[in-house]
PDB file of N, CA and C in Angstrom:
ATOM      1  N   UNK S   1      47.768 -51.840  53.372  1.00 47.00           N
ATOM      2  CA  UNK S   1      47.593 -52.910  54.319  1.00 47.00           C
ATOM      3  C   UNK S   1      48.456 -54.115  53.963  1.00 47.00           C
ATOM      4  N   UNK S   2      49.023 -54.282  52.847  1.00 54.00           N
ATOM      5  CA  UNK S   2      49.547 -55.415  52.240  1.00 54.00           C
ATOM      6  C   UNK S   2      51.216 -55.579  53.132  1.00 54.00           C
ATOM      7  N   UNK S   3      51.146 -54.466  53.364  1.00 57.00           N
ATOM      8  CA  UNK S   3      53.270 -54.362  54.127  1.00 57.00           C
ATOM      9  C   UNK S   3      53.417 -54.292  55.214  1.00 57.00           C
ATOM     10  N   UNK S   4      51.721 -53.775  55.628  1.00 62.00           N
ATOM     11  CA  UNK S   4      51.915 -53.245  57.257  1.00 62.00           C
ATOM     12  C   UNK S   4      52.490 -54.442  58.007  1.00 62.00           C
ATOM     13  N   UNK S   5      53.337 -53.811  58.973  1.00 61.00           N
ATOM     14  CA  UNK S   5      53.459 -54.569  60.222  1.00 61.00           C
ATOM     15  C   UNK S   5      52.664 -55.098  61.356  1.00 61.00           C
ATOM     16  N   UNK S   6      52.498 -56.568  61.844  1.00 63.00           N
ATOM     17  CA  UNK S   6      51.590 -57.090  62.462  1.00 63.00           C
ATOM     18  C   UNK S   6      50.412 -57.128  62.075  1.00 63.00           C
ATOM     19  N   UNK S   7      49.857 -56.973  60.710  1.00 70.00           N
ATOM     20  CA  UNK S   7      48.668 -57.320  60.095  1.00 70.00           C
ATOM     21  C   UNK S   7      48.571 -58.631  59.537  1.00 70.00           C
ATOM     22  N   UNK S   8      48.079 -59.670  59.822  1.00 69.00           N
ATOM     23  CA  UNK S   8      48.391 -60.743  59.180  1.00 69.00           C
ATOM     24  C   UNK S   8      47.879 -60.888  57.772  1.00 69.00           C
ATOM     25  N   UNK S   9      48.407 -61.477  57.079  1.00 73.00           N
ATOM     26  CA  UNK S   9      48.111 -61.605  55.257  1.00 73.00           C
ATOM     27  C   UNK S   9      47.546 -62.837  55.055  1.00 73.00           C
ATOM     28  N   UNK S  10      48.076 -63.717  55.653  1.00 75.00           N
ATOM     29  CA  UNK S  10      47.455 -64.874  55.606  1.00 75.00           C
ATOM     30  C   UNK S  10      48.228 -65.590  53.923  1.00 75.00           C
ATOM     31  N   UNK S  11      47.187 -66.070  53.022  1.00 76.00           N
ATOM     32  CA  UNK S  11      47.713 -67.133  51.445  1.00 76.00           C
ATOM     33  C   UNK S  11      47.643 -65.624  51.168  1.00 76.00           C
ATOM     34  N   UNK S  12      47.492 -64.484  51.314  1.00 83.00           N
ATOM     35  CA  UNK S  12      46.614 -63.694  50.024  1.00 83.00           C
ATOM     36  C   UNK S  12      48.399 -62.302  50.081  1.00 83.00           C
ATOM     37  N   UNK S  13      49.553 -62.437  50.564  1.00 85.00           N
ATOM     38  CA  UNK S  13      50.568 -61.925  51.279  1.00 85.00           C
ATOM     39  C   UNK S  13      51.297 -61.867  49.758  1.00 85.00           C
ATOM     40  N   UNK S  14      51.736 -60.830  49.679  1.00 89.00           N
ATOM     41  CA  UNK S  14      52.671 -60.572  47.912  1.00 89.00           C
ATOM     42  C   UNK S  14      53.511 -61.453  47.839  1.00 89.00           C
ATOM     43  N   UNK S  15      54.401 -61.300  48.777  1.00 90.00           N
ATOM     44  CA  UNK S  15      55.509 -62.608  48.435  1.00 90.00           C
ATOM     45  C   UNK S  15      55.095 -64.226  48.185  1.00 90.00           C
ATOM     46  N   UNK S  16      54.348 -64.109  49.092  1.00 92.00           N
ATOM     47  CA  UNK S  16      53.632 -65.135  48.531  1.00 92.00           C
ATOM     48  C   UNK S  16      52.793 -65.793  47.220  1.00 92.00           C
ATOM     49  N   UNK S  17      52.331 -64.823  47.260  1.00 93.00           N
ATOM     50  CA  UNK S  17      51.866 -64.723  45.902  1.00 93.00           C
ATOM     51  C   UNK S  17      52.587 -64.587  44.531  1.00 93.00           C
ATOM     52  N   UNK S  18      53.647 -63.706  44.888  1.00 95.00           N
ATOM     53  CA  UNK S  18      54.726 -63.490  43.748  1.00 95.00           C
ATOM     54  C   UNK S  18      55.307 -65.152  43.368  1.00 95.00           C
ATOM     55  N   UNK S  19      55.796 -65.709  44.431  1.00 95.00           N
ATOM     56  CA  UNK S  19      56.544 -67.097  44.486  1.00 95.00           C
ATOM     57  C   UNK S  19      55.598 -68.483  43.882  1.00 95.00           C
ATOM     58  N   UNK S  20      54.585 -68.376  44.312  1.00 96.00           N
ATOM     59  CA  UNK S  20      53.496 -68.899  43.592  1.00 96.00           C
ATOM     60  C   UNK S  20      53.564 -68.966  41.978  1.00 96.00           C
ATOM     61  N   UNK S  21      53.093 -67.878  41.713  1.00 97.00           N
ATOM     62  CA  UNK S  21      53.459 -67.386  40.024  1.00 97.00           C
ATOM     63  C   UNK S  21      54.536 -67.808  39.833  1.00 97.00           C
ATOM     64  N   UNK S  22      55.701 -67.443  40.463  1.00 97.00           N
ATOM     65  CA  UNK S  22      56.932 -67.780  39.647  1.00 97.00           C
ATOM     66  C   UNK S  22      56.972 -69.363  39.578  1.00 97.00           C
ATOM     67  N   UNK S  23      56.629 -70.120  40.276  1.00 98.00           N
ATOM     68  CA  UNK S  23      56.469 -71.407  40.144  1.00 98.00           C
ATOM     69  C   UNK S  23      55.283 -71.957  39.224  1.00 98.00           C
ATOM     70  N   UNK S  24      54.486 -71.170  38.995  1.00 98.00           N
ATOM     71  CA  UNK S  24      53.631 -71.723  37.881  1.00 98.00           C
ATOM     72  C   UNK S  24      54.157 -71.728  36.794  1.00 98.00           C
ATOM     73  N   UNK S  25      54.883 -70.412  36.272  1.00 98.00           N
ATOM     74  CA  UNK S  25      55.945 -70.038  35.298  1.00 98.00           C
ATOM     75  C   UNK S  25      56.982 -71.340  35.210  1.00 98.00           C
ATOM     76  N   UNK S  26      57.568 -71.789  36.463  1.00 97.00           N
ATOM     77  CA  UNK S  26      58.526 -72.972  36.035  1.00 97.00           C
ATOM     78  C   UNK S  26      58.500 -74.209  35.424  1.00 97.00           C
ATOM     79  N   UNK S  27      56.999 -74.254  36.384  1.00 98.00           N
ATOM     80  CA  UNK S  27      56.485 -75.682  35.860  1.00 98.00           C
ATOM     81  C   UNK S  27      55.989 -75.910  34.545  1.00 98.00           C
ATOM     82  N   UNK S  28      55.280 -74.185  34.096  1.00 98.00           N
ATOM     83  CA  UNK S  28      54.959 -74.171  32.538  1.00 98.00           C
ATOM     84  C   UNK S  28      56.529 -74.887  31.496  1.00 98.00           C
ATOM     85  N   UNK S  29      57.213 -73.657  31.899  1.00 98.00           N
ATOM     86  CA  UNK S  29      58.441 -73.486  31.261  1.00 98.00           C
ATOM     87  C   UNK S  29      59.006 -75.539  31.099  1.00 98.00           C
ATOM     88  N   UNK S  30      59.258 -76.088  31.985  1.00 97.00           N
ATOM     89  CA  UNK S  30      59.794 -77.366  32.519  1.00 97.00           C
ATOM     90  C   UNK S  30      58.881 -78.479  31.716  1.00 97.00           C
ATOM     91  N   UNK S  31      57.491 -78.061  31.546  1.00 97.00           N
ATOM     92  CA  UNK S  31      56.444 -79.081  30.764  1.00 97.00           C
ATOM     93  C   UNK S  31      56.973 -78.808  29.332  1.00 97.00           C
ATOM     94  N   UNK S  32      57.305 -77.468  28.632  1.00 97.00           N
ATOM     95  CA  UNK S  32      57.587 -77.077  27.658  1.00 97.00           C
ATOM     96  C   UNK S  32      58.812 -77.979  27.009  1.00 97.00           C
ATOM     97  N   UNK S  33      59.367 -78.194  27.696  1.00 97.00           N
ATOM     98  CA  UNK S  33      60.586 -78.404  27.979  1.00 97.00           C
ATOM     99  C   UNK S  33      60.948 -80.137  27.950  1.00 97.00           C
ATOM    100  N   UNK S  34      60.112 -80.898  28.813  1.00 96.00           N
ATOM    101  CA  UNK S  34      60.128 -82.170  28.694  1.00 96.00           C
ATOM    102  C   UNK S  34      59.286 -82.747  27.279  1.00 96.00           C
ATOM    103  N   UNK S  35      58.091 -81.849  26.819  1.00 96.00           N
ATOM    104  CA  UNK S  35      57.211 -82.206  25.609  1.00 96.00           C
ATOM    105  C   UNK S  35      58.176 -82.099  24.458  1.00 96.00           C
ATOM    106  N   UNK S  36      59.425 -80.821  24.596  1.00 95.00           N
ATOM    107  CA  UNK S  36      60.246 -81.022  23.459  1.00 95.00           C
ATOM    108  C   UNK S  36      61.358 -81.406  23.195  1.00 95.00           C
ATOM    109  N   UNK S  37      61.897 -82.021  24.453  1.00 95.00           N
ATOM    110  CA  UNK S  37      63.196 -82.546  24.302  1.00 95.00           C
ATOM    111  C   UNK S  37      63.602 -84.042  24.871  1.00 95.00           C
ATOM    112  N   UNK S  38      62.897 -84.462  25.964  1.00 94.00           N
ATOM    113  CA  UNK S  38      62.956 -85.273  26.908  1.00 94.00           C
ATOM    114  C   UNK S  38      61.657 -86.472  25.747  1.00 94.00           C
ATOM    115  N   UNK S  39      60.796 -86.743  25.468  1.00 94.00           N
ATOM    116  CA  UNK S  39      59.608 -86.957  25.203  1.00 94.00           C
ATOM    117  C   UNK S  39      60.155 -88.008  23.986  1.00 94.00           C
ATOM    118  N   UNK S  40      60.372 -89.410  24.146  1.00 94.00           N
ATOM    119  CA  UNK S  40      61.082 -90.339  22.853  1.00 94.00           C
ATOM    120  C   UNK S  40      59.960 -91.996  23.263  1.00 94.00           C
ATOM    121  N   UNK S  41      59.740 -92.469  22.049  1.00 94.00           N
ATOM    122  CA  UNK S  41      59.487 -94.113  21.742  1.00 94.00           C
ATOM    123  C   UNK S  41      60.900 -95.059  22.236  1.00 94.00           C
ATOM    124  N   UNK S  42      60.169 -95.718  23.474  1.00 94.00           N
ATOM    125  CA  UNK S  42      61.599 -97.239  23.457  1.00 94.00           C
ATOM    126  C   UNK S  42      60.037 -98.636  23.579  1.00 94.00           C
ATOM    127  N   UNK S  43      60.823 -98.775  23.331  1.00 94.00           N
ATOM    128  CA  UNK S  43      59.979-100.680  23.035  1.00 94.00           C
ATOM    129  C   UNK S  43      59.560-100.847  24.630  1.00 94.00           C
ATOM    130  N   UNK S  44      59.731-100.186  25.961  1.00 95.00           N
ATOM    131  CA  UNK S  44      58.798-100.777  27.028  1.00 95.00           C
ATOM    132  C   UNK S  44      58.309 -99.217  27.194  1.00 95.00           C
ATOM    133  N   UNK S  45      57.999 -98.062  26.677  1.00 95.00           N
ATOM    134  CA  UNK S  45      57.100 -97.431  26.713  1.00 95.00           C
ATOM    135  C   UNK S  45      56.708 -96.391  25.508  1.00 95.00           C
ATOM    136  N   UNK S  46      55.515 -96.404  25.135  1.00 96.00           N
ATOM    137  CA  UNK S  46      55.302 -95.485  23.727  1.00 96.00           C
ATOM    138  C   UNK S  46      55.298 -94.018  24.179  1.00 96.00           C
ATOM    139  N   UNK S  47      55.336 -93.341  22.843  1.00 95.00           N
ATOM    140  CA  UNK S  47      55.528 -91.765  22.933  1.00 95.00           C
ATOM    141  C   UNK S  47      54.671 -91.328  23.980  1.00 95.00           C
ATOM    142  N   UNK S  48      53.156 -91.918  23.990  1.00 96.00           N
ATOM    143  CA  UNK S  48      51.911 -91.010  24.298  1.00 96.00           C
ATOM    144  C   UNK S  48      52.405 -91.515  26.234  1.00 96.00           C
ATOM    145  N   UNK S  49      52.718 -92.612  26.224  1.00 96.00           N
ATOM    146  CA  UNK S  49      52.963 -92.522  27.836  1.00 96.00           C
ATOM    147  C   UNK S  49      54.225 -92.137  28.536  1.00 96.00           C
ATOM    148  N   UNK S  50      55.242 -91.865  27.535  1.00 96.00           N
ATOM    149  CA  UNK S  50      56.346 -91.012  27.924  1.00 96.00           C
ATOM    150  C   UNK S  50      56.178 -89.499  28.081  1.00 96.00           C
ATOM    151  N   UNK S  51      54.973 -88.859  27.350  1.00 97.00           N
ATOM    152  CA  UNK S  51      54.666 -87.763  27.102  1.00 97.00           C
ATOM    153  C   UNK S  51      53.642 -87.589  28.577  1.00 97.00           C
ATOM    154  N   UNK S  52      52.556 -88.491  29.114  1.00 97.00           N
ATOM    155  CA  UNK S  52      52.639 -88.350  30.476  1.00 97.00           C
ATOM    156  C   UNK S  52      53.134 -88.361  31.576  1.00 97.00           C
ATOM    157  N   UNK S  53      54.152 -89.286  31.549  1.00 96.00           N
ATOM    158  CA  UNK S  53      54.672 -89.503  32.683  1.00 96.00           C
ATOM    159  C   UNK S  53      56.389 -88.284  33.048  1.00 96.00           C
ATOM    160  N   UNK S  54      56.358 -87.696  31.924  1.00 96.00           N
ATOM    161  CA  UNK S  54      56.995 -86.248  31.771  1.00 96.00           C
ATOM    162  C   UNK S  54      56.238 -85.375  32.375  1.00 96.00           C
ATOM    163  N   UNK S  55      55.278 -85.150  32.139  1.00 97.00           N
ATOM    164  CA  UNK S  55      54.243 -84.021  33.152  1.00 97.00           C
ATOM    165  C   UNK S  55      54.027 -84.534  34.337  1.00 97.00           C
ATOM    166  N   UNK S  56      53.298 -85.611  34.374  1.00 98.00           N
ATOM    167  CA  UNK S  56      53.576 -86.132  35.868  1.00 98.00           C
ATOM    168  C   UNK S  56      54.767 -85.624  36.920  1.00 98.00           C
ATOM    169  N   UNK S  57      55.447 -86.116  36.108  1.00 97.00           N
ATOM    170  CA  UNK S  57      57.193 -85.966  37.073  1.00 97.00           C
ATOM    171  C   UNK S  57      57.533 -84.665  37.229  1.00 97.00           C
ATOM    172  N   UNK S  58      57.164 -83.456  35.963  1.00 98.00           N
ATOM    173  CA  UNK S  58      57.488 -82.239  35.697  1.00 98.00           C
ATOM    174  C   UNK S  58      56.558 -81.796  37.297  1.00 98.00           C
ATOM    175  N   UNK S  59      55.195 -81.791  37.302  1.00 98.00           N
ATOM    176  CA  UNK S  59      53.909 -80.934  38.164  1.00 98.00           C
ATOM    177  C   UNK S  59      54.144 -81.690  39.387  1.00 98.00           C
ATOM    178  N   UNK S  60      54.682 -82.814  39.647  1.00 98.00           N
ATOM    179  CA  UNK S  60      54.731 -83.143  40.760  1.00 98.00           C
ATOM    180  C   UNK S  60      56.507 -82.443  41.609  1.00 98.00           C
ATOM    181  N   UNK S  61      57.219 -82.978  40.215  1.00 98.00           N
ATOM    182  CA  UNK S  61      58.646 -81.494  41.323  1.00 98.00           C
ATOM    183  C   UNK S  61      58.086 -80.381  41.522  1.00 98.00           C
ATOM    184  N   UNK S  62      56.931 -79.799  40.715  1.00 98.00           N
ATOM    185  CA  UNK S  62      57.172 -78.093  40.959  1.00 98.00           C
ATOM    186  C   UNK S  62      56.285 -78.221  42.399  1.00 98.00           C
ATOM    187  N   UNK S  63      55.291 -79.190  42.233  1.00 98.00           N
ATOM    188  CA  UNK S  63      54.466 -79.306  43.845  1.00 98.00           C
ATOM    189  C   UNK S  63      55.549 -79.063  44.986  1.00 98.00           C
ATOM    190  N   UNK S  64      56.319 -80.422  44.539  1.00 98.00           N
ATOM    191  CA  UNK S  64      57.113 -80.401  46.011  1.00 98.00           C
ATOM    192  C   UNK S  64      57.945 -79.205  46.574  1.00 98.00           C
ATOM    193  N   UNK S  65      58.803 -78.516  45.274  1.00 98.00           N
ATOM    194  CA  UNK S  65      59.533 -77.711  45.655  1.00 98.00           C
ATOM    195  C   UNK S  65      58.619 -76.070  45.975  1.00 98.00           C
ATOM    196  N   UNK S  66      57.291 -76.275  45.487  1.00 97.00           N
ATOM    197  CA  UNK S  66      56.944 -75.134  46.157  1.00 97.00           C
ATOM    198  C   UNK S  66      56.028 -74.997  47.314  1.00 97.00           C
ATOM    199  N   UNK S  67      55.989 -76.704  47.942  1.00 97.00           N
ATOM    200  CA  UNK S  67      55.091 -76.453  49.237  1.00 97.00           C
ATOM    201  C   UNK S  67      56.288 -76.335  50.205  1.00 97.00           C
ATOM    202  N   UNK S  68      57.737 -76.535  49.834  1.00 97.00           N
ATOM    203  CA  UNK S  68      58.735 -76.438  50.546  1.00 97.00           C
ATOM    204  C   UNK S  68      59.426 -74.777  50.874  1.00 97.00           C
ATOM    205  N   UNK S  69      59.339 -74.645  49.751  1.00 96.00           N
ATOM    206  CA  UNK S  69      59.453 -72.758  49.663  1.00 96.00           C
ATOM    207  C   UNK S  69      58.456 -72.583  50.181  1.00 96.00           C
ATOM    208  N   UNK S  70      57.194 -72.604  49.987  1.00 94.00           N
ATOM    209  CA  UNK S  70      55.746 -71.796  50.852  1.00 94.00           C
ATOM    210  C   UNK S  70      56.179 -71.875  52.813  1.00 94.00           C
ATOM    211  N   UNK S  71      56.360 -73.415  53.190  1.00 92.00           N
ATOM    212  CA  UNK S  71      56.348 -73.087  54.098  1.00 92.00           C
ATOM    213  C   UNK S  71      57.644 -72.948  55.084  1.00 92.00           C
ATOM    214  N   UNK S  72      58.556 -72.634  53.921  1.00 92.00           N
ATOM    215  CA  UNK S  72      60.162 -71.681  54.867  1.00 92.00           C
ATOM    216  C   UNK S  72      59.487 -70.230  54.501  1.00 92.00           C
ATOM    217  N   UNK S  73      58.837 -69.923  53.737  1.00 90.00           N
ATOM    218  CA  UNK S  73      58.491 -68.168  53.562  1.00 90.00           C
ATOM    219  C   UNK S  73      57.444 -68.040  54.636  1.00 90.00           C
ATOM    220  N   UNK S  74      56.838 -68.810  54.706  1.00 87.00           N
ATOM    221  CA  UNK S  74      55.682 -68.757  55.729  1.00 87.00           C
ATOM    222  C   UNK S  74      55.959 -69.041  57.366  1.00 87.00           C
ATOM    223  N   UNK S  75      57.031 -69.461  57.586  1.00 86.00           N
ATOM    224  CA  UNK S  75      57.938 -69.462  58.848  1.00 86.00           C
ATOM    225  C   UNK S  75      58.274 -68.528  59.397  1.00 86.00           C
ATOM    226  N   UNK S  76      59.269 -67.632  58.344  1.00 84.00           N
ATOM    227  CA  UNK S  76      59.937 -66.444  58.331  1.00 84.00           C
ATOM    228  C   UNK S  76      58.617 -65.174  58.464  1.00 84.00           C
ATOM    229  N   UNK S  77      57.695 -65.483  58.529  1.00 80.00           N
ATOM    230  CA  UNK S  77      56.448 -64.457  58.238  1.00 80.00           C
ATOM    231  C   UNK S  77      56.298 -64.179  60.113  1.00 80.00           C
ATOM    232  N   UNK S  78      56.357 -65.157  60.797  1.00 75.00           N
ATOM    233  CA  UNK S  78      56.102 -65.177  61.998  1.00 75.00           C
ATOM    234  C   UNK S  78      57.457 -65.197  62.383  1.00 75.00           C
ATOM    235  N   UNK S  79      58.223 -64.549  62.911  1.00 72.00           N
ATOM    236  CA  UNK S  79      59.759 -65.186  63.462  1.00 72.00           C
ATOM    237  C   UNK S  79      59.894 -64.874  65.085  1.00 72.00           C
ATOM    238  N   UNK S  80      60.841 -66.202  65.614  1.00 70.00           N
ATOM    239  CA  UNK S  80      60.853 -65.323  67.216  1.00 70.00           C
ATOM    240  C   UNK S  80      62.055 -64.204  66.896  1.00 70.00           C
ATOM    241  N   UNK S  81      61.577 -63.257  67.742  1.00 73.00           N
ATOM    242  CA  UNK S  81      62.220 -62.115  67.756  1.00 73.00           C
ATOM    243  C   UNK S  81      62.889 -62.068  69.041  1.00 73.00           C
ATOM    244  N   UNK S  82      62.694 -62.574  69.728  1.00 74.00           N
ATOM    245  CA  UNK S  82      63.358 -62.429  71.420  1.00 74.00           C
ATOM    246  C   UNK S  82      63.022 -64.022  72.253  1.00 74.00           C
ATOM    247  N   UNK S  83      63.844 -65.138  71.492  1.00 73.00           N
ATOM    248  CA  UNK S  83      63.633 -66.422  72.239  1.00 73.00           C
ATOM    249  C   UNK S  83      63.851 -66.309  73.327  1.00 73.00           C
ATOM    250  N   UNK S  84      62.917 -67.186  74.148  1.00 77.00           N
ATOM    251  CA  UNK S  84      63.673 -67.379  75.751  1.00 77.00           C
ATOM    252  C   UNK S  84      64.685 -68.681  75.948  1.00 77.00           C
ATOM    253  N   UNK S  85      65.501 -68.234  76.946  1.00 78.00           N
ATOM    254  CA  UNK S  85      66.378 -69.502  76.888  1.00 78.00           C
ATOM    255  C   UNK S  85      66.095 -70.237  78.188  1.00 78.00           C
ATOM    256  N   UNK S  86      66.041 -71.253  78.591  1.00 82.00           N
ATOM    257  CA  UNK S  86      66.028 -71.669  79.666  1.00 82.00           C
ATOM    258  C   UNK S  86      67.095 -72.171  80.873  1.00 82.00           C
ATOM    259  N   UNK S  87      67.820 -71.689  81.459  1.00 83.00           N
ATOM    260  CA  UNK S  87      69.129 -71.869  81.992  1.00 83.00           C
ATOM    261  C   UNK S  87      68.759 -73.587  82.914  1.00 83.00           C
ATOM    262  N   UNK S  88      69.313 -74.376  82.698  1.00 78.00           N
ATOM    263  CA  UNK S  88      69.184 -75.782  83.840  1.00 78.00           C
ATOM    264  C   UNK S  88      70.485 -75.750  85.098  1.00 78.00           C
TER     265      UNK S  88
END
């Protein structure tokens, strides 16, 4: 039931789901990533709030870029197949 044609899947659809994961994976990977490289003391902010505002910034790109992917995949799920045109 997961491939059939004209069955709707709705959130619960593989690709969907696959893309999901892979974006949890990024954002892991990207937190990993800002905690060990990005993450320094300057005199107008200390470690411990550079070390948030790295995750912040990290979980909030992966938000954006994957409610943006969700809903071009979720577009393409429904597509017109035979637009009408309207002649004036």
């Amino acid at each position: 039931m997961t491939g059939s044609p004209g069955v709707p899947q709705g959130f619960g659809a593989l690709g969907l789901v696959t893309g999901t994961f892979t974006f949890v994976v990024l954002g892991i990977a990207a937190t990993i990533a800002a905690l060990s490289c990005f993450v320094k003391e300057t005199p107008n902010i200390s470690k411990d709030e550079s070390r948030r505002l790295g995750v912040a910034v990290v979980w909030m790109s992966v938000f954006c870029m994957w409610i943006m992917w969700a809903c071009v995949y979720m577009h393409q799920m429904v597509p017109l197949i035979h637009p009408e045109h309207m002649e004036k």
